[in-house]
Amino acid sequence: MKNKVLENSLQQAIKVYSNADGASLYVADKIAQIIKRKQELGDFAILGLATGSTPKGVYKELVRLHQNEGLSFQNVVTFNLDEYYPMHPVEEQSYVTFMRQNLFNHLDIPAHQIHIPDGTLSLEGIQAYCDLYEQKIKDFGGLDMQLLGIGRSGHIGFNEPGSLKDSMTRLVNLNDITREDASDDFGGKDRVPTQAITMGIQTIMQAKQIFLLALSERKAAIIQQALRGEISAEVPATFLQQLEHVEYILDQKAASLL
Ligand code: PGA
């Protein structure tokens, strides 16, 4: 039996939109508000960003706000959740390429304020690099916002089933479902890297605000498990149930089994 107070606050955290555009516009507006609030304070806005098909509509709207409504990103510092390993930034499938094409190339954000895990490191150098990634986030005062998708494995970032609640940025093995879902991008599952560098569950949970966006019927089953299932490392997204500062923004199809 779940605690009633927790149940109610979880219910309030769920926003369901009739379509993907409505959900994306809501999240983009929230991010724009954070950026503007920080501008008024003369501060940086520290944004944790995600890749994949899900956030594309959010990024499209942020680009529109910049190009048509004068929203500046000069005070924005970004940290991406993850990157495949190994992966060279110029590759078509790299998250560096994704972020440039979908967002950064169209904004006025200074290049040195962008952080994406480096998929070119030697194995021995990775842990020190990951520790530094964590330290940089801390040095900026922590993430003001983390944008998340959710994988059908239940992952957030590339924190696959078995990831611990106190995990930090690190090298991980990718789950079978995740590699299956990436197979189109790579021209076959065998070509999908078996590893990635990802922020940890703890890194994500420490963000001051979290927006988990899930769109389409493909996500309905995992959304039901993530929001209604027992909290467990087997479905890493369930750890978010323990937080007050999470919003789940869904389209009707992703919410259909709730
Ligand atoms: P998707 O990936 O947006 O491409 O569905 C989400 C995720 O794996 O986190």
Short mmCIF file of C-alpha atoms and ligand atoms in Angstrom, two decimals:
data_model
loop_
_atom_site.label_atom_id
_atom_site.label_comp_id
_atom_site.label_asym_id
_atom_site.label_seq_id
_atom_site.Cartn_x
_atom_site.Cartn_y
_atom_site.Cartn_z
CA MET A 1 0.00 0.00 0.00
CA LYS A 2 1.47 3.32 -1.04
CA ASN A 3 1.59 6.32 1.22
CA LYS A 4 -1.41 8.58 0.38
CA VAL A 5 0.53 11.83 0.62
CA LEU A 6 3.11 10.50 -1.81
CA GLU A 7 0.33 9.29 -4.12
CA ASN A 8 -1.28 12.74 -4.17
CA SER A 9 1.91 14.62 -4.81
CA LEU A 10 2.79 12.19 -7.59
CA GLN A 11 -0.61 12.76 -9.14
CA GLN A 12 -0.01 16.52 -9.09
CA ALA A 13 3.34 16.05 -10.75
CA ILE A 14 1.79 14.47 -13.85
CA LYS A 15 0.75 16.72 -16.73
CA VAL A 16 -0.96 15.12 -19.70
CA TYR A 17 -1.24 16.93 -23.04
CA SER A 18 -3.44 15.90 -25.95
CA ASN A 19 -0.42 15.88 -28.26
CA ALA A 20 3.37 16.01 -28.30
CA ASP A 21 3.51 19.67 -29.33
CA GLY A 22 1.59 20.82 -26.28
CA ALA A 23 3.91 18.88 -23.99
CA SER A 24 7.04 20.19 -25.71
CA LEU A 25 5.87 23.81 -25.60
CA TYR A 26 5.17 23.52 -21.88
CA VAL A 27 8.70 22.29 -21.16
CA ALA A 28 10.34 24.85 -23.46
CA ASP A 29 8.42 27.63 -21.72
CA LYS A 30 9.57 26.39 -18.30
CA ILE A 31 13.19 26.38 -19.49
CA ALA A 32 12.82 29.86 -20.98
CA GLN A 33 11.47 31.10 -17.63
CA ILE A 34 14.52 29.73 -15.82
CA ILE A 35 16.85 31.44 -18.31
CA LYS A 36 15.05 34.79 -17.97
CA ARG A 37 14.89 34.62 -14.18
CA LYS A 38 18.63 34.01 -14.07
CA GLN A 39 19.25 36.86 -16.52
CA GLU A 40 17.43 39.24 -14.19
CA LEU A 41 19.67 38.09 -11.36
CA GLY A 42 22.81 38.42 -13.52
CA ASP A 43 23.45 34.67 -13.08
CA PHE A 44 24.11 31.69 -15.28
CA ALA A 45 21.26 29.25 -15.90
CA ILE A 46 22.68 25.74 -15.54
CA LEU A 47 20.71 23.34 -17.73
CA GLY A 48 20.98 19.56 -17.86
CA LEU A 49 20.02 18.45 -21.36
CA ALA A 50 18.96 15.20 -23.01
CA THR A 51 19.15 13.69 -26.49
CA GLY A 52 16.91 11.29 -28.42
CA SER A 53 13.75 11.84 -30.41
CA THR A 54 11.74 13.02 -27.38
CA PRO A 55 13.31 16.44 -26.67
CA LYS A 56 13.47 17.55 -30.32
CA GLY A 57 10.22 19.53 -30.07
CA VAL A 58 11.48 21.30 -26.94
CA TYR A 59 14.68 22.30 -28.72
CA LYS A 60 12.76 23.45 -31.79
CA GLU A 61 10.70 25.76 -29.62
CA LEU A 62 13.78 27.08 -27.77
CA VAL A 63 15.37 27.88 -31.15
CA ARG A 64 12.16 29.68 -32.18
CA LEU A 65 12.15 31.68 -28.96
CA HIS A 66 15.74 32.71 -29.67
CA GLN A 67 15.26 33.53 -33.35
CA ASN A 68 11.81 35.14 -33.23
CA GLU A 69 11.43 36.39 -29.68
CA GLY A 70 14.92 37.48 -28.75
CA LEU A 71 15.56 34.95 -25.98
CA SER A 72 19.32 35.02 -25.41
CA PHE A 73 21.32 32.00 -24.31
CA GLN A 74 24.48 33.94 -23.46
CA ASN A 75 23.97 33.23 -19.76
CA VAL A 76 23.25 29.52 -20.31
CA VAL A 77 25.62 26.73 -19.29
CA THR A 78 24.70 23.21 -20.36
CA PHE A 79 25.64 19.72 -19.25
CA ASN A 80 24.41 16.84 -21.37
CA LEU A 81 23.34 13.63 -19.69
CA ASP A 82 25.36 11.17 -21.72
CA GLU A 83 27.37 10.09 -24.74
CA TYR A 84 28.10 6.75 -26.33
CA TYR A 85 31.53 5.23 -25.69
CA PRO A 86 33.55 5.06 -27.77
CA MET A 87 32.24 7.88 -29.94
CA HIS A 88 33.93 10.63 -31.90
CA PRO A 89 32.14 14.01 -31.81
CA VAL A 90 32.05 14.31 -35.60
CA GLU A 91 30.19 11.02 -36.07
CA GLU A 92 26.61 11.27 -37.27
CA GLN A 93 25.34 9.35 -34.20
CA SER A 94 27.29 11.31 -31.59
CA TYR A 95 25.32 13.34 -29.12
CA VAL A 96 27.62 16.25 -29.93
CA THR A 97 26.31 16.15 -33.51
CA PHE A 98 22.73 15.78 -32.24
CA MET A 99 23.00 18.77 -29.92
CA ARG A 100 24.67 20.95 -32.55
CA GLN A 101 22.07 20.13 -35.19
CA ASN A 102 19.03 20.37 -32.99
CA LEU A 103 20.00 23.22 -30.69
CA PHE A 104 23.43 24.76 -30.27
CA ASN A 105 24.12 25.75 -33.90
CA HIS A 106 21.02 27.92 -33.82
CA LEU A 107 21.66 29.78 -30.55
CA ASP A 108 24.01 32.45 -29.19
CA ILE A 109 25.36 30.19 -26.42
CA PRO A 110 29.16 30.55 -26.07
CA ALA A 111 30.83 27.24 -27.05
CA HIS A 112 32.87 27.05 -23.84
CA GLN A 113 29.63 26.94 -21.80
CA ILE A 114 28.59 23.66 -23.42
CA HIS A 115 29.52 20.34 -21.76
CA ILE A 116 28.93 16.92 -23.30
CA PRO A 117 30.67 13.76 -22.01
CA ASP A 118 33.74 12.97 -24.13
CA GLY A 119 33.48 9.64 -25.93
CA THR A 120 37.09 9.74 -27.18
CA LEU A 121 38.94 9.18 -23.89
CA SER A 122 41.19 6.24 -23.16
CA LEU A 123 39.61 3.78 -20.73
CA GLU A 124 42.11 4.67 -17.99
CA GLY A 125 41.21 8.35 -18.21
CA ILE A 126 37.46 7.99 -17.93
CA GLN A 127 36.88 7.93 -14.19
CA ALA A 128 38.97 11.05 -13.55
CA TYR A 129 37.12 12.76 -16.38
CA CYS A 130 33.74 11.75 -14.90
CA ASP A 131 34.77 13.06 -11.47
CA LEU A 132 35.71 16.36 -13.10
CA TYR A 133 32.32 16.49 -14.89
CA GLU A 134 30.61 16.19 -11.49
CA GLN A 135 32.92 18.84 -10.04
CA LYS A 136 32.16 21.28 -12.85
CA ILE A 137 28.41 20.93 -12.21
CA LYS A 138 29.04 21.61 -8.51
CA ASP A 139 31.28 24.60 -9.29
CA PHE A 140 28.40 26.21 -11.16
CA GLY A 141 26.16 25.68 -8.12
CA GLY A 142 24.39 22.56 -9.43
CA LEU A 143 21.86 22.03 -12.22
CA ASP A 144 18.92 24.44 -12.16
CA MET A 145 17.01 22.04 -14.39
CA GLN A 146 17.42 18.55 -15.79
CA LEU A 147 15.47 17.51 -18.87
CA LEU A 148 14.91 13.76 -19.16
CA GLY A 149 13.46 11.30 -21.60
CA ILE A 150 12.90 7.72 -20.56
CA GLY A 151 14.11 4.57 -22.30
CA ARG A 152 11.94 1.49 -22.68
CA SER A 153 14.43 -0.19 -20.33
CA GLY A 154 13.42 2.33 -17.65
CA HIS A 155 16.69 4.21 -17.98
CA ILE A 156 17.13 7.92 -17.34
CA GLY A 157 20.29 9.15 -18.98
CA PHE A 158 21.99 5.83 -19.67
CA ASN A 159 21.36 4.59 -16.13
CA GLU A 160 20.17 1.14 -17.08
CA PRO A 161 18.41 -1.40 -14.80
CA GLY A 162 20.69 -2.16 -11.86
CA SER A 163 21.93 1.42 -11.54
CA LEU A 164 22.15 2.54 -7.95
CA LYS A 165 20.43 5.56 -6.47
CA ASP A 166 23.74 7.04 -5.37
CA SER A 167 25.45 6.52 -8.74
CA MET A 168 27.45 9.38 -10.23
CA THR A 169 28.85 10.13 -13.68
CA ARG A 170 30.57 6.98 -14.94
CA LEU A 171 31.13 4.48 -17.74
CA VAL A 172 28.23 2.00 -18.08
CA ASN A 173 27.16 -0.95 -20.21
CA LEU A 174 24.11 -0.43 -22.40
CA ASN A 175 21.07 -2.61 -21.95
CA ASP A 176 19.81 -4.83 -24.76
CA ILE A 177 16.53 -2.91 -25.24
CA THR A 178 18.46 0.36 -25.44
CA ARG A 179 20.78 -1.02 -28.14
CA GLU A 180 17.79 -2.41 -30.00
CA ASP A 181 16.10 1.01 -29.92
CA ALA A 182 19.28 2.66 -31.25
CA SER A 183 19.81 0.12 -34.03
CA ASP A 184 18.16 2.24 -36.75
CA ASP A 185 20.52 5.13 -36.01
CA PHE A 186 23.55 2.89 -36.37
CA GLY A 187 22.39 0.67 -39.24
CA GLY A 188 22.04 -2.46 -37.09
CA LYS A 189 22.13 -3.41 -33.42
CA ASP A 190 25.60 -4.93 -33.77
CA ARG A 191 26.95 -1.52 -34.63
CA VAL A 192 25.50 0.22 -31.56
CA PRO A 193 28.24 0.83 -28.99
CA THR A 194 28.00 -1.43 -25.95
CA GLN A 195 29.00 1.31 -23.52
CA ALA A 196 28.33 4.94 -22.69
CA ILE A 197 29.32 7.67 -20.27
CA THR A 198 26.33 8.91 -18.28
CA MET A 199 25.54 11.20 -15.41
CA GLY A 200 24.43 9.09 -12.44
CA ILE A 201 21.05 8.79 -10.77
CA GLN A 202 22.34 10.94 -7.94
CA THR A 203 23.65 13.58 -10.33
CA ILE A 204 20.20 13.78 -11.90
CA MET A 205 18.30 13.74 -8.62
CA GLN A 206 20.33 16.66 -7.31
CA ALA A 207 19.00 18.97 -10.05
CA LYS A 208 16.77 21.69 -8.60
CA GLN A 209 13.96 20.92 -11.06
CA ILE A 210 13.41 17.84 -13.20
CA PHE A 211 11.21 17.53 -16.28
CA LEU A 212 10.66 14.00 -17.54
CA LEU A 213 9.11 14.09 -20.97
CA ALA A 214 7.56 10.98 -22.55
CA LEU A 215 5.74 10.93 -25.86
CA SER A 216 3.99 8.22 -27.88
CA GLU A 217 2.45 4.85 -27.11
CA ARG A 218 5.91 3.24 -27.19
CA LYS A 219 6.46 4.75 -23.74
CA ALA A 220 3.09 3.88 -22.20
CA ALA A 221 4.18 0.64 -20.50
CA ILE A 222 7.42 2.01 -19.05
CA ILE A 223 5.68 5.20 -17.91
CA GLN A 224 3.19 3.09 -16.01
CA GLN A 225 6.02 1.16 -14.34
CA ALA A 226 8.07 4.28 -13.65
CA LEU A 227 5.24 6.18 -12.02
CA ARG A 228 3.15 3.42 -10.46
CA GLY A 229 5.64 0.62 -9.87
CA GLU A 230 7.63 -0.13 -6.72
CA ILE A 231 10.77 1.96 -6.36
CA SER A 232 13.60 -0.25 -7.53
CA ALA A 233 16.93 -0.19 -9.33
CA GLU A 234 15.30 -2.52 -11.85
CA VAL A 235 13.43 0.49 -13.21
CA PRO A 236 15.81 3.37 -12.47
CA ALA A 237 13.22 6.06 -13.29
CA THR A 238 11.22 4.92 -10.21
CA PHE A 239 13.80 6.64 -7.98
CA LEU A 240 12.29 9.95 -9.11
CA GLN A 241 9.06 9.05 -7.26
CA GLN A 242 10.86 10.02 -4.05
CA LEU A 243 11.39 13.60 -5.18
CA GLU A 244 9.12 16.64 -4.84
CA HIS A 245 10.64 18.63 -7.67
CA VAL A 246 9.84 16.37 -10.63
CA GLU A 247 7.22 16.95 -13.29
CA TYR A 248 6.18 14.20 -15.69
CA ILE A 249 5.03 15.76 -18.94
CA LEU A 250 3.24 13.25 -21.12
CA ASP A 251 1.17 13.12 -24.24
CA GLN A 252 -2.09 11.20 -24.02
CA LYS A 253 -0.57 8.14 -25.67
CA ALA A 254 2.30 7.85 -23.20
CA ALA A 255 -0.19 8.36 -20.36
CA SER A 256 -2.67 5.79 -21.68
CA LEU A 257 -1.89 3.06 -19.11
CA LEU A 258 -1.82 5.28 -16.02
P1 PGA B 1 13.97 8.59 -27.21
O1 PGA B 1 14.98 8.09 -26.09
O2 PGA B 1 13.65 10.02 -26.88
O3 PGA B 1 14.72 8.49 -28.50
O4 PGA B 1 12.78 7.70 -27.13
C1 PGA B 1 14.69 8.40 -24.77
C2 PGA B 1 15.72 7.81 -23.85
O5 PGA B 1 16.27 6.75 -24.17
O6 PGA B 1 15.97 8.39 -22.80
#
